[in-house]
Every structure is written in structure tokens, then in C-alpha cells.
Short mmCIF file of C-alpha atoms in Angstrom, two decimals:
data_model
loop_
_atom_site.label_atom_id
_atom_site.label_comp_id
_atom_site.label_asym_id
_atom_site.label_seq_id
_atom_site.Cartn_x
_atom_site.Cartn_y
_atom_site.Cartn_z
CA UNK A 12 0.00 -0.02 -0.05
CA UNK A 13 1.33 3.39 -1.08
CA UNK A 14 0.95 6.58 0.99
CA UNK A 15 -1.56 7.72 -1.59
CA UNK A 16 -3.82 4.80 -1.11
CA UNK A 17 -3.32 5.16 2.75
CA UNK A 18 -4.43 8.84 2.45
CA UNK A 19 -7.31 7.87 0.19
CA UNK A 20 -8.53 5.49 2.84
CA UNK A 21 -8.08 8.24 5.41
CA UNK A 22 -10.49 10.53 3.22
CA UNK A 23 -13.07 7.73 2.97
CA UNK A 24 -13.10 7.79 6.90
CA UNK A 25 -13.18 11.35 7.05
CA UNK A 26 -16.13 11.61 4.51
CA UNK A 27 -18.01 9.05 6.64
CA UNK A 28 -17.43 10.95 9.83
CA UNK A 29 -18.64 14.19 8.14
CA UNK A 30 -21.68 12.76 6.73
CA UNK A 31 -22.55 11.27 9.95
CA UNK A 32 -22.07 14.56 11.64
CA UNK A 33 -24.11 16.39 8.91
CA UNK A 34 -27.12 14.19 9.55
CA UNK A 35 -27.09 13.51 13.38
CA UNK A 36 -25.76 16.93 14.69
CA UNK A 37 -28.67 19.51 14.79
CA UNK A 38 -26.87 23.00 15.68
CA UNK A 39 -26.44 24.71 12.30
CA UNK A 40 -22.69 25.74 13.00
CA UNK A 41 -22.00 22.09 13.45
CA UNK A 42 -23.83 21.38 10.25
CA UNK A 43 -21.61 23.88 8.63
CA UNK A 44 -18.60 22.35 10.20
CA UNK A 45 -19.38 18.82 8.82
CA UNK A 46 -19.89 20.24 5.43
CA UNK A 47 -16.40 21.79 5.50
CA UNK A 48 -14.95 18.60 6.67
CA UNK A 49 -16.95 16.96 3.98
CA UNK A 50 -15.33 19.10 1.30
CA UNK A 51 -11.93 18.53 2.72
CA UNK A 52 -12.14 14.70 2.66
CA UNK A 53 -13.16 14.97 -0.90
CA UNK A 54 -10.32 17.19 -1.55
CA UNK A 55 -8.03 14.71 0.15
CA UNK A 56 -9.40 12.04 -2.00
CA UNK A 57 -8.59 14.10 -5.10
CA UNK A 58 -5.08 14.77 -4.17
CA UNK A 59 -4.22 11.28 -2.96
CA UNK A 60 -5.48 9.74 -6.14
CA UNK A 61 -3.41 12.32 -8.11
CA UNK A 62 -0.06 10.71 -6.47
CA UNK A 63 -0.79 7.22 -7.54
CA UNK A 64 2.63 7.07 -9.29
CA UNK A 65 5.17 6.79 -6.39
CA UNK A 66 8.15 7.95 -8.70
CA UNK A 67 6.58 10.35 -11.08
CA UNK A 68 5.35 13.98 -10.31
CA UNK A 69 1.54 14.42 -9.20
CA UNK A 70 -1.11 15.14 -11.39
CA UNK A 71 -1.20 19.27 -11.62
CA UNK A 72 -4.89 19.25 -12.74
CA UNK A 73 -6.24 17.56 -9.60
CA UNK A 74 -4.08 20.20 -7.51
CA UNK A 75 -5.69 22.95 -9.67
CA UNK A 76 -9.10 21.70 -9.00
CA UNK A 77 -8.44 21.37 -5.42
CA UNK A 78 -7.18 24.84 -4.95
CA UNK A 79 -10.30 26.03 -6.93
CA UNK A 80 -12.37 23.91 -4.54
CA UNK A 81 -10.99 25.36 -1.47
CA UNK A 82 -11.77 28.89 -2.52
CA UNK A 83 -15.27 28.12 -3.32
CA UNK A 84 -15.73 26.19 -0.14
CA UNK A 85 -14.75 29.40 1.82
CA UNK A 86 -17.18 31.24 -0.01
CA UNK A 87 -19.98 28.75 0.36
CA UNK A 88 -19.19 28.71 4.12
CA UNK A 89 -19.41 32.53 4.21
CA UNK A 90 -22.49 32.59 2.46
CA UNK A 91 -24.07 29.85 4.75
CA UNK A 92 -23.15 31.44 7.87
CA UNK A 93 -24.84 34.75 6.84
CA UNK A 94 -27.85 32.58 6.12
CA UNK A 95 -27.61 31.03 9.38
CA UNK A 96 -27.36 34.51 11.34
CA UNK A 97 -30.40 35.74 9.42
CA UNK A 98 -32.31 32.62 10.40
CA UNK A 99 -31.42 33.45 13.87
CA UNK A 100 -32.27 36.98 13.71
CA UNK A 101 -35.73 36.29 12.27
CA UNK A 102 -36.74 33.35 14.28
CA UNK A 103 -34.28 32.86 17.14
CA UNK A 104 -33.38 29.56 16.33
CA UNK A 105 -29.93 27.83 15.75
CA UNK A 106 -31.42 24.74 14.53
CA UNK A 107 -33.66 23.83 11.60
CA UNK A 108 -37.39 24.22 12.26
CA UNK A 109 -37.88 20.56 11.67
CA UNK A 110 -35.18 19.53 14.12
CA UNK A 111 -36.62 21.84 16.85
CA UNK A 112 -40.05 20.22 16.56
CA UNK A 113 -38.71 16.49 16.31
CA UNK B 26 16.91 3.11 3.55
CA UNK B 27 14.74 0.99 5.61
CA UNK B 28 14.88 3.25 8.76
CA UNK B 29 13.73 6.36 6.37
CA UNK B 30 10.93 4.24 5.08
CA UNK B 31 9.83 3.37 8.46
CA UNK B 32 9.93 6.85 9.81
CA UNK B 33 8.04 8.04 6.69
CA UNK B 34 5.34 5.35 7.35
CA UNK B 35 5.03 6.28 10.95
CA UNK B 36 4.62 9.84 10.01
CA UNK B 37 1.85 8.98 7.62
CA UNK B 38 0.06 6.72 10.06
CA UNK B 39 0.36 9.62 12.70
CA UNK B 40 -0.95 12.12 10.41
CA UNK B 41 -3.75 10.14 8.99
CA UNK B 42 -4.98 9.09 12.68
CA UNK B 43 -4.83 12.50 13.87
CA UNK B 44 -7.03 13.92 11.09
CA UNK B 45 -9.63 11.16 11.75
CA UNK B 46 -9.31 11.82 15.61
CA UNK B 47 -9.81 15.50 15.38
CA UNK B 48 -12.59 15.40 12.82
CA UNK B 49 -14.53 13.01 15.15
CA UNK B 50 -13.58 15.08 18.23
CA UNK B 51 -14.70 18.46 16.53
CA UNK B 52 -17.91 17.08 15.60
CA UNK B 53 -18.74 15.31 18.98
CA UNK B 54 -17.53 18.05 21.47
CA UNK B 55 -20.43 19.76 23.19
CA UNK B 56 -18.86 23.31 23.25
CA UNK B 57 -19.03 25.32 20.04
CA UNK B 58 -15.93 27.29 20.63
CA UNK B 59 -13.86 24.21 21.18
CA UNK B 60 -15.15 22.63 18.03
CA UNK B 61 -14.16 25.43 16.02
CA UNK B 62 -10.72 25.49 17.49
CA UNK B 63 -10.40 21.74 16.52
CA UNK B 64 -11.62 22.47 13.09
CA UNK B 65 -8.86 25.16 12.64
CA UNK B 66 -6.37 22.39 13.99
CA UNK B 67 -7.75 19.86 11.41
CA UNK B 68 -7.29 22.28 8.46
CA UNK B 69 -3.49 22.97 9.71
CA UNK B 70 -2.99 19.10 9.99
CA UNK B 71 -4.31 18.76 6.39
CA UNK B 72 -2.18 21.38 5.30
CA UNK B 73 0.70 19.04 6.44
CA UNK B 74 -0.82 16.11 4.64
CA UNK B 75 -0.81 18.13 1.44
CA UNK B 76 3.06 18.72 1.73
CA UNK B 77 3.38 15.06 2.42
CA UNK B 78 1.35 14.31 -0.79
CA UNK B 79 3.68 16.58 -2.86
CA UNK B 80 1.02 19.22 -3.16
CA UNK B 81 2.67 22.49 -1.87
CA UNK B 82 0.17 25.05 -3.89
CA UNK B 83 -2.66 23.18 -2.26
CA UNK B 84 -0.79 23.38 1.26
CA UNK B 85 -0.43 27.07 1.12
CA UNK B 86 -3.97 27.61 -0.17
CA UNK B 87 -5.38 25.44 2.52
CA UNK B 88 -3.47 27.02 5.39
CA UNK B 89 -4.25 30.48 4.27
CA UNK B 90 -7.85 30.19 3.18
CA UNK B 91 -9.07 26.79 4.97
CA UNK B 92 -7.39 27.13 8.41
CA UNK B 93 -7.22 30.97 8.60
CA UNK B 94 -10.10 32.61 6.83
CA UNK B 95 -12.71 29.64 7.83
CA UNK B 96 -11.74 29.92 11.32
CA UNK B 97 -12.01 33.57 11.35
CA UNK B 98 -15.50 33.45 9.72
CA UNK B 99 -16.65 30.76 12.00
CA UNK B 100 -15.59 32.57 15.16
CA UNK B 101 -16.99 35.89 13.93
CA UNK B 102 -20.34 34.07 13.33
CA UNK B 103 -20.33 32.39 16.60
CA UNK B 104 -19.63 35.80 18.25
CA UNK B 105 -22.73 37.46 16.57
CA UNK B 106 -24.92 34.46 17.66
CA UNK B 107 -23.86 34.94 21.22
CA UNK B 108 -24.08 38.57 21.24
CA UNK B 109 -27.63 38.35 19.51
CA UNK B 110 -28.80 35.78 21.94
CA UNK B 111 -27.54 37.95 25.03
CA UNK B 112 -29.32 41.05 23.96
CA UNK B 113 -32.53 41.62 25.56
CA UNK B 114 -35.46 41.57 22.61
CA UNK B 115 -36.29 45.33 22.84
CA UNK B 116 -32.70 46.18 21.93
CA UNK B 117 -32.35 44.11 18.88
CA UNK B 118 -32.10 45.44 15.63
CA UNK B 119 -34.58 43.75 13.59
CA UNK B 120 -38.49 43.50 14.64
CA UNK B 121 -39.34 40.09 16.10
CA UNK B 122 -42.31 38.47 14.62
CA UNK B 123 -45.36 40.33 16.14
CA UNK B 124 -47.11 38.22 18.56
CA UNK B 125 -48.38 40.68 21.05
CA UNK B 126 -50.05 43.12 18.86
CA UNK B 127 -52.94 40.90 17.79
CA UNK B 128 -53.67 39.93 21.37
CA UNK B 129 -53.86 43.61 22.33
CA UNK B 130 -56.20 44.33 19.66
CA UNK B 131 -58.19 41.43 20.91
CA UNK B 132 -58.23 42.80 24.42
CA UNK B 133 -59.63 46.19 23.34
CA UNK B 134 -62.50 45.00 21.49
CA UNK B 135 -64.93 43.64 24.26
CA UNK B 136 -66.96 40.90 22.26
CA UNK B 137 -64.15 38.95 20.10
CA UNK B 138 -65.28 35.22 19.29
CA UNK C 18 -36.45 9.78 12.76
CA UNK C 19 -35.21 6.82 14.56
CA UNK C 20 -35.53 4.63 11.25
CA UNK C 21 -33.32 7.05 9.68
CA UNK C 22 -30.75 6.83 12.61
CA UNK C 23 -30.92 2.94 12.57
CA UNK C 24 -30.24 2.97 8.66
CA UNK C 25 -27.38 5.80 8.89
CA UNK C 26 -24.72 3.87 10.25
CA UNK C 27 -25.13 0.73 8.00
CA UNK C 28 -25.73 3.10 4.98
CA UNK C 29 -22.29 4.95 5.79
CA UNK C 30 -20.43 1.62 6.11
CA UNK C 31 -21.58 0.69 2.78
CA UNK C 32 -20.51 3.83 1.34
CA UNK C 33 -17.03 3.45 2.94
CA UNK C 34 -16.65 -0.13 1.58
CA UNK C 35 -17.75 0.68 -1.91
CA UNK C 36 -15.45 3.72 -2.01
CA UNK C 37 -12.60 1.61 -0.55
CA UNK C 38 -13.17 -1.06 -3.30
CA UNK C 39 -13.26 1.62 -5.90
CA UNK C 40 -9.91 2.94 -4.97
CA UNK C 41 -8.31 -0.51 -4.68
CA UNK C 42 -9.65 -1.26 -8.26
CA UNK C 43 -7.91 1.71 -9.75
CA UNK C 44 -4.96 1.21 -11.94
CA UNK C 45 -1.49 1.22 -10.17
CA UNK C 46 0.85 3.88 -11.03
CA UNK C 47 -1.24 5.85 -13.19
CA UNK C 48 0.41 9.37 -13.84
CA UNK C 49 -2.89 10.65 -14.79
CA UNK C 50 -2.63 14.08 -17.14
CA UNK C 51 0.81 14.85 -15.50
CA UNK C 52 2.57 13.86 -18.71
CA UNK C 53 0.29 15.88 -20.92
CA UNK C 54 0.83 18.98 -18.91
CA UNK C 55 4.69 18.59 -19.01
CA UNK C 56 4.63 18.32 -22.69
CA UNK C 57 2.81 21.56 -22.97
CA UNK C 58 4.53 23.43 -20.10
CA UNK C 59 7.13 25.23 -22.16
CA UNK C 60 4.32 26.95 -24.37
CA UNK C 61 2.39 27.83 -21.38
CA UNK C 62 4.58 30.78 -20.47
CA UNK C 63 5.12 29.64 -16.69
CA UNK C 64 7.26 26.81 -15.21
CA UNK C 65 5.11 25.92 -12.32
CA UNK C 66 2.61 23.16 -13.65
CA UNK C 67 -0.06 24.14 -11.35
CA UNK C 68 -0.14 27.67 -12.23
CA UNK C 69 -0.06 26.69 -15.81
CA UNK C 70 -3.01 24.54 -15.51
CA UNK C 71 -4.81 27.05 -13.50
CA UNK C 72 -4.22 30.06 -15.57
CA UNK C 73 -3.65 28.79 -18.94
CA UNK C 74 -4.89 25.39 -19.78
CA UNK C 75 -8.04 25.81 -17.45
CA UNK C 76 -8.17 29.48 -17.52
CA UNK C 77 -11.97 29.54 -18.06
CA UNK C 78 -12.38 27.53 -14.69
CA UNK C 79 -10.44 30.22 -12.94
CA UNK C 80 -12.60 32.96 -14.50
CA UNK C 81 -15.72 31.56 -13.45
CA UNK C 82 -14.18 30.98 -9.81
CA UNK C 83 -13.73 34.66 -9.65
CA UNK C 84 -17.35 35.02 -10.68
CA UNK C 85 -18.37 32.73 -7.97
CA UNK C 86 -16.54 34.54 -5.47
CA UNK C 87 -18.11 37.76 -6.48
CA UNK C 88 -21.76 36.04 -6.17
CA UNK C 89 -20.89 34.93 -2.65
CA UNK C 90 -20.23 38.62 -1.81
CA UNK C 91 -23.34 39.86 -3.49
CA UNK C 92 -25.36 37.00 -1.48
CA UNK C 93 -23.70 38.10 1.79
CA UNK C 94 -24.58 41.92 1.12
CA UNK C 95 -28.06 41.07 0.18
CA UNK C 96 -28.71 40.19 3.75
CA UNK C 97 -28.57 43.78 4.97
CA UNK C 98 -26.97 44.56 8.12
CA UNK C 99 -26.39 41.88 10.74
CA UNK C 100 -27.57 42.85 14.44
CA UNK C 101 -24.42 41.48 15.93
CA UNK C 102 -21.32 42.34 18.10
CA UNK C 103 -18.93 44.87 17.17
CA UNK C 104 -15.30 43.98 17.44
CA UNK C 105 -14.16 44.53 21.06
CA UNK C 106 -11.03 46.64 21.89
CA UNK C 107 -7.89 44.68 20.82
CA UNK C 108 -5.73 43.46 23.61
CA UNK C 109 -2.09 44.62 23.53
CA UNK C 110 -0.89 41.10 22.22
CA UNK C 111 -3.11 41.28 19.32
CA UNK C 112 -2.15 44.95 18.71
CA UNK C 113 1.42 44.24 18.89
CA UNK C 114 1.28 41.07 16.75
CA UNK C 115 -1.02 43.12 13.91
CA UNK C 116 1.89 45.81 14.01
CA UNK C 117 4.55 43.12 13.67
CA UNK C 118 3.04 40.96 11.36
CA UNK C 119 1.11 43.12 8.79
CA UNK C 120 4.36 44.29 6.71
CA UNK C 121 5.61 40.79 6.68
CA UNK C 122 2.17 39.55 5.28
CA UNK C 123 2.29 42.02 2.55
CA UNK C 124 5.71 41.27 1.60
CA UNK C 125 4.96 37.57 1.69
CA UNK C 126 1.70 38.07 -0.46
CA UNK C 127 3.88 39.89 -3.07
CA UNK C 128 6.37 37.26 -3.18
CA UNK C 129 3.88 34.40 -3.41
CA UNK C 130 2.45 36.23 -6.50
CA UNK C 131 5.73 36.64 -8.19
CA UNK C 132 6.92 33.16 -7.26
CA UNK C 133 3.81 31.32 -8.63
CA UNK C 134 5.47 31.43 -12.22
CA UNK C 135 8.16 29.09 -11.18
CA UNK C 136 7.62 27.73 -7.63
CA UNK C 137 4.61 27.08 -5.29
CA UNK C 138 2.66 30.14 -5.08
CA UNK C 139 0.16 32.17 -7.04
CA UNK C 140 -2.68 34.46 -7.16
CA UNK C 141 -5.05 32.54 -4.86
CA UNK C 142 -2.42 32.03 -2.06
CA UNK C 143 -1.13 35.50 -2.50
CA UNK C 144 -4.93 36.93 -2.19
CA UNK C 145 -5.59 34.79 0.65
CA UNK C 146 -2.45 35.93 2.69
CA UNK C 147 -3.14 39.64 1.82
CA UNK C 148 -6.88 39.18 3.17
CA UNK C 149 -5.43 37.46 6.30
CA UNK C 150 -3.49 40.80 6.93
CA UNK C 151 -6.72 42.89 6.28
CA UNK C 152 -8.56 40.57 8.84
CA UNK C 153 -5.98 40.91 11.56
CA UNK C 154 -6.14 44.73 11.11
CA UNK C 155 -10.03 44.72 11.29
CA UNK C 156 -9.92 42.44 14.30
CA UNK C 157 -7.73 45.33 15.90
CA UNK C 158 -10.37 47.99 15.16
CA UNK C 159 -8.99 49.35 11.92
CA UNK C 160 -11.77 50.84 10.10
CA UNK C 161 -11.03 51.02 6.16
CA UNK C 162 -11.01 54.67 5.27
CA UNK C 163 -14.52 56.05 4.39
CA UNK C 164 -13.25 57.35 0.89
CA UNK C 165 -13.47 53.57 -0.09
CA UNK C 166 -17.08 54.10 -0.32
CA UNK C 167 -19.27 52.51 -2.63
CA UNK C 168 -18.02 53.02 -6.08
CA UNK C 169 -14.28 52.31 -5.54
CA UNK C 170 -15.33 49.03 -3.53
CA UNK C 171 -17.49 47.86 -6.41
CA UNK C 172 -14.69 48.65 -8.75
CA UNK C 173 -12.19 46.68 -6.85
CA UNK C 174 -14.32 43.62 -6.65
CA UNK C 175 -14.94 43.63 -10.35
CA UNK C 176 -11.33 44.42 -11.15
CA UNK C 177 -10.26 40.70 -11.27
CA UNK C 178 -13.02 39.47 -13.69
CA UNK C 179 -13.05 42.46 -15.90
CA UNK C 180 -9.10 42.25 -16.33
CA UNK C 181 -9.46 38.48 -16.94
CA UNK C 182 -12.12 39.18 -19.59
CA UNK C 183 -9.88 41.95 -20.91
CA UNK C 184 -6.88 40.04 -21.64
CA UNK C 185 -8.73 37.11 -22.81
CA UNK C 186 -10.90 39.16 -25.20
CA UNK C 187 -7.60 40.75 -26.44
CA UNK C 188 -6.42 37.60 -27.90
CA UNK C 189 -9.57 37.65 -30.18
CA UNK C 190 -8.09 40.33 -32.08
CA UNK C 191 -5.07 38.40 -33.12
CA UNK C 192 -7.13 35.84 -34.72
CA UNK C 193 -7.02 33.43 -31.74
CA UNK C 194 -9.74 31.96 -29.72
CA UNK C 195 -10.77 33.30 -26.35
CA UNK C 196 -8.12 33.05 -23.62
CA UNK C 197 -5.75 31.37 -26.04
CA UNK C 198 -2.58 33.25 -25.22
CA UNK C 199 0.11 33.87 -27.84
CA UNK C 200 3.13 31.56 -26.52
CA UNK C 201 5.76 34.42 -26.50
CA UNK C 202 3.66 36.72 -24.31
CA UNK C 203 1.75 34.12 -22.19
CA UNK C 204 4.18 34.69 -19.33
CA UNK C 205 3.58 38.38 -19.03
CA UNK C 206 -0.16 38.14 -19.65
CA UNK C 207 -0.46 35.46 -16.96
CA UNK C 208 1.30 37.77 -14.71
CA UNK C 209 -1.15 40.55 -15.59
CA UNK C 210 -4.00 38.38 -14.96
CA UNK C 211 -2.69 37.16 -11.71
CA UNK C 212 -2.05 40.70 -10.38
CA UNK C 213 -5.65 41.81 -10.96
CA UNK C 214 -6.98 38.50 -9.53
CA UNK C 215 -4.77 38.66 -6.31
CA UNK C 216 -6.34 42.41 -5.56
CA UNK C 217 -9.95 41.00 -6.25
CA UNK C 218 -9.41 37.96 -4.25
CA UNK C 219 -8.01 39.68 -1.10
CA UNK C 220 -10.80 42.19 -1.25
CA UNK C 221 -13.49 39.80 -1.64
CA UNK C 222 -12.41 37.48 1.14
CA UNK C 223 -12.14 40.48 3.31
CA UNK C 224 -15.65 41.66 2.36
CA UNK C 225 -16.77 38.11 3.11
CA UNK C 226 -15.41 38.55 6.58
CA UNK C 227 -16.78 41.87 7.33
CA UNK C 228 -20.37 40.48 6.29
CA UNK C 229 -22.21 43.72 6.15
CA UNK C 230 -22.44 45.96 3.09
CA UNK C 231 -21.00 49.19 3.44
CA UNK C 232 -22.70 52.11 4.81
CA UNK C 233 -25.12 53.87 2.57
CA UNK C 234 -26.07 50.75 0.70
CA UNK C 235 -29.62 50.42 1.90
CA UNK C 236 -31.66 53.45 2.00
CA UNK C 237 -33.96 51.81 4.76
#
């Protein structure tokens, strides 16, 4: 097993942890944290699979996609946090309405 | 060299296990502040993993944007949440859903059904 | 709800097993697109393969990414003012740190922008470091000068995209297609685009952190 395959498995583990957190956590900031960890796990999978050849240089197209993805993820996080603050101002909730009833 | 291979493997295993443990702990801890701090630490460890995977550009971007800016955004949002919860309702900026006005109007009318 | 909770763990394990099997079934030692990039690297104008991919081979993706950043700022601005906490007074440590580190951050940002052509670096990293310096200053209570009101701010936000588009469309006049740089001048064109993009990215990320639109935006 090369380092790339090992980190790919770590990425799959992170993905499952993040999905579990996304579904079970109720506080909205924790949901946003889970989304970020989910994004990071996908980036880890992409970059790990870009270095499958142990001796050759890695694949730069995957690195470019991940850099783009990191920037898009931070802008999505900023927008989602704004949405959450607006929801809190309007209703006083920090959870989705269906989670507070259930 | 066999020793260097073993050391590299130990570093890889340590980094991978730390990533998994930090992610789990960040989502499981009851305090929000600690969760955000753990997420920032997770991003920094991830930047180390990028270096290990021969992706220095991604490591720079992750350390600056992922760890720095996302951590600052989350902390700022958390501070605004706590400030908004601590402020009494009369002093809040946006008007609350007006639940008192209909009752006052009903009390003014003597015979409301 | 409890049914979903009971199904969640087996579903996640199925996903994990499926992904692991997919990873193991991939062919070993595949170089991917690295060889294709390495062949065209001398024509791209830069020596860093990631910068070549970001700003030459997949330049259209980078242009649309700048648009995504702009859309995020517009979305955050559309929510109006947040009734939230103002920045508390900065402690001595933060103040001293900001004074010490802001010039270094600006220098590092300019270096990363220049070094992106031949070493790890580039516009996104430089813009992010610059925005980190701005965020640090804002946390210390620095208010951006009021002369940077509405119009210069909006101009700065669109500077990256318009610069990119202008350079990309200038190639249309010499008979090439959009964003197809001539190999002789590709290096300087990329540097031009990266400079505009760095300023726009730094401004956009800082505005995302500030959150509220500048004063005078909403007449209500």
C-alpha cells in the first residue's frame, strides 16, 4: 500500500465521519463544520489519487481543481453563515425548524 | 533506506490518525468554541498532509484560506450568535415576529369570538 | 427519525466499503494528466505546472471561480446589516502582533504572487495572505477609510473579472480564440491576470469576513 492509497482510505473515513455529523448534529454551525470537513475529505481523495505513481510527479490538474475547490468552499461557508445569522435574527433558532419540533 | 521508510510510514500513519481523531472530536464535543478550534487544527494538519502528498500549492492555499479565513469566519459568526442571544429583545435590531399586537387588539374589543 | 438513525450507520459503512473497493480497483501507478501537462509546459509561459493549469490550460475555470467569489459577496450583502457584536477592543498582544506581522504578510503576499510562475505560489495564495492581513487589522479595530465608499469598492471587486476578460478577449483580435494566449507573451499576460486577480481575491475574502454591506447601501 502506497502513501497515496493510505490517504485515500483516510479520506473515505473522513467522509463518513462528516456525513454522520451532517445528519445527526442539530446545531447549524456544527452542520456547517460537517460540510467543511466533507469538502476537505473530497479534496484529500482527489489529491491522494493524483499521486498514485510513487516516482513520477503528481497530477497538476487535480491540484488546480482542489485549489479552486478550497476557494469556493470558503465562499460557500461565508454565505451559509450569513444565512444562519439571518435565520437566527428572524426566528431566534439555531437549528432547523424540523429539528426543533422532532 | 529501511529506517527512513519506517519513519515516513510512522509520520503518515500519525497524520492520518490525527486527522480522523480531530474530525471526530470536532463534531462530538459539546462546546461550540472548542469545535471551531479543533476544526482549525484539523485544517492545519490537512495542510501538512498536502505537503506529504507533494502538493505545496494546495498546502499554501489550505493553510491561508482553509485554516485562517474559515476559522475567522466561524469565530465571527459564533460571536454574533452569542451577542444576539444575550441582547434583550427590545434592543435587537430587527423587529421580532409580532405576537403581542393581535392579543392587544383582541383585548381592546369587548366581544371577540 | 429513529428509522433514519438506524439506517445511517449501515449506509455509511456501505458507502465506505464501496469507496474503498473503488480505490483499490484503480490501476496502479497511473500518472494521470501529468505527462500531457509536462509536454505543453514550455508553451504555457510559466514553469510551475499548477499555475500553468490554473491560468492557461483551464483559465476559463479560474475566471468562473472569480465570478463565484463575487456572487458570494453579493449574496452576503443582500442580507443587509447583521444585528451583531462589534469588534471588542484589541488587547496588547493582538495589537503588537498586528503591527509586527502586517508588513511581513504584505511582503509574503507579493512574493507568492511573483513566485507563482516558477515555484509553489500564485494568485489565490497571495490574495488569501493579503486578506489575512486585512482581517487581522480589522480585528484590531482598524476601519477602512470612508473614502473607499461604494463606487471604488465595487470597482475593486470587479477588477479581477474585468481584467481577466479584457486579457482573454484581446486574444480574439489577433485571430485566436478566447483565452488562447500567444506563447511568446503568455508569461506576461499570466502575470497581468494574476495581479488583478490577487487584488480582487483579497478584497472579496475581506468583504466576506466583514459581512455587512458598506454604509449607505440600504436607504432603509
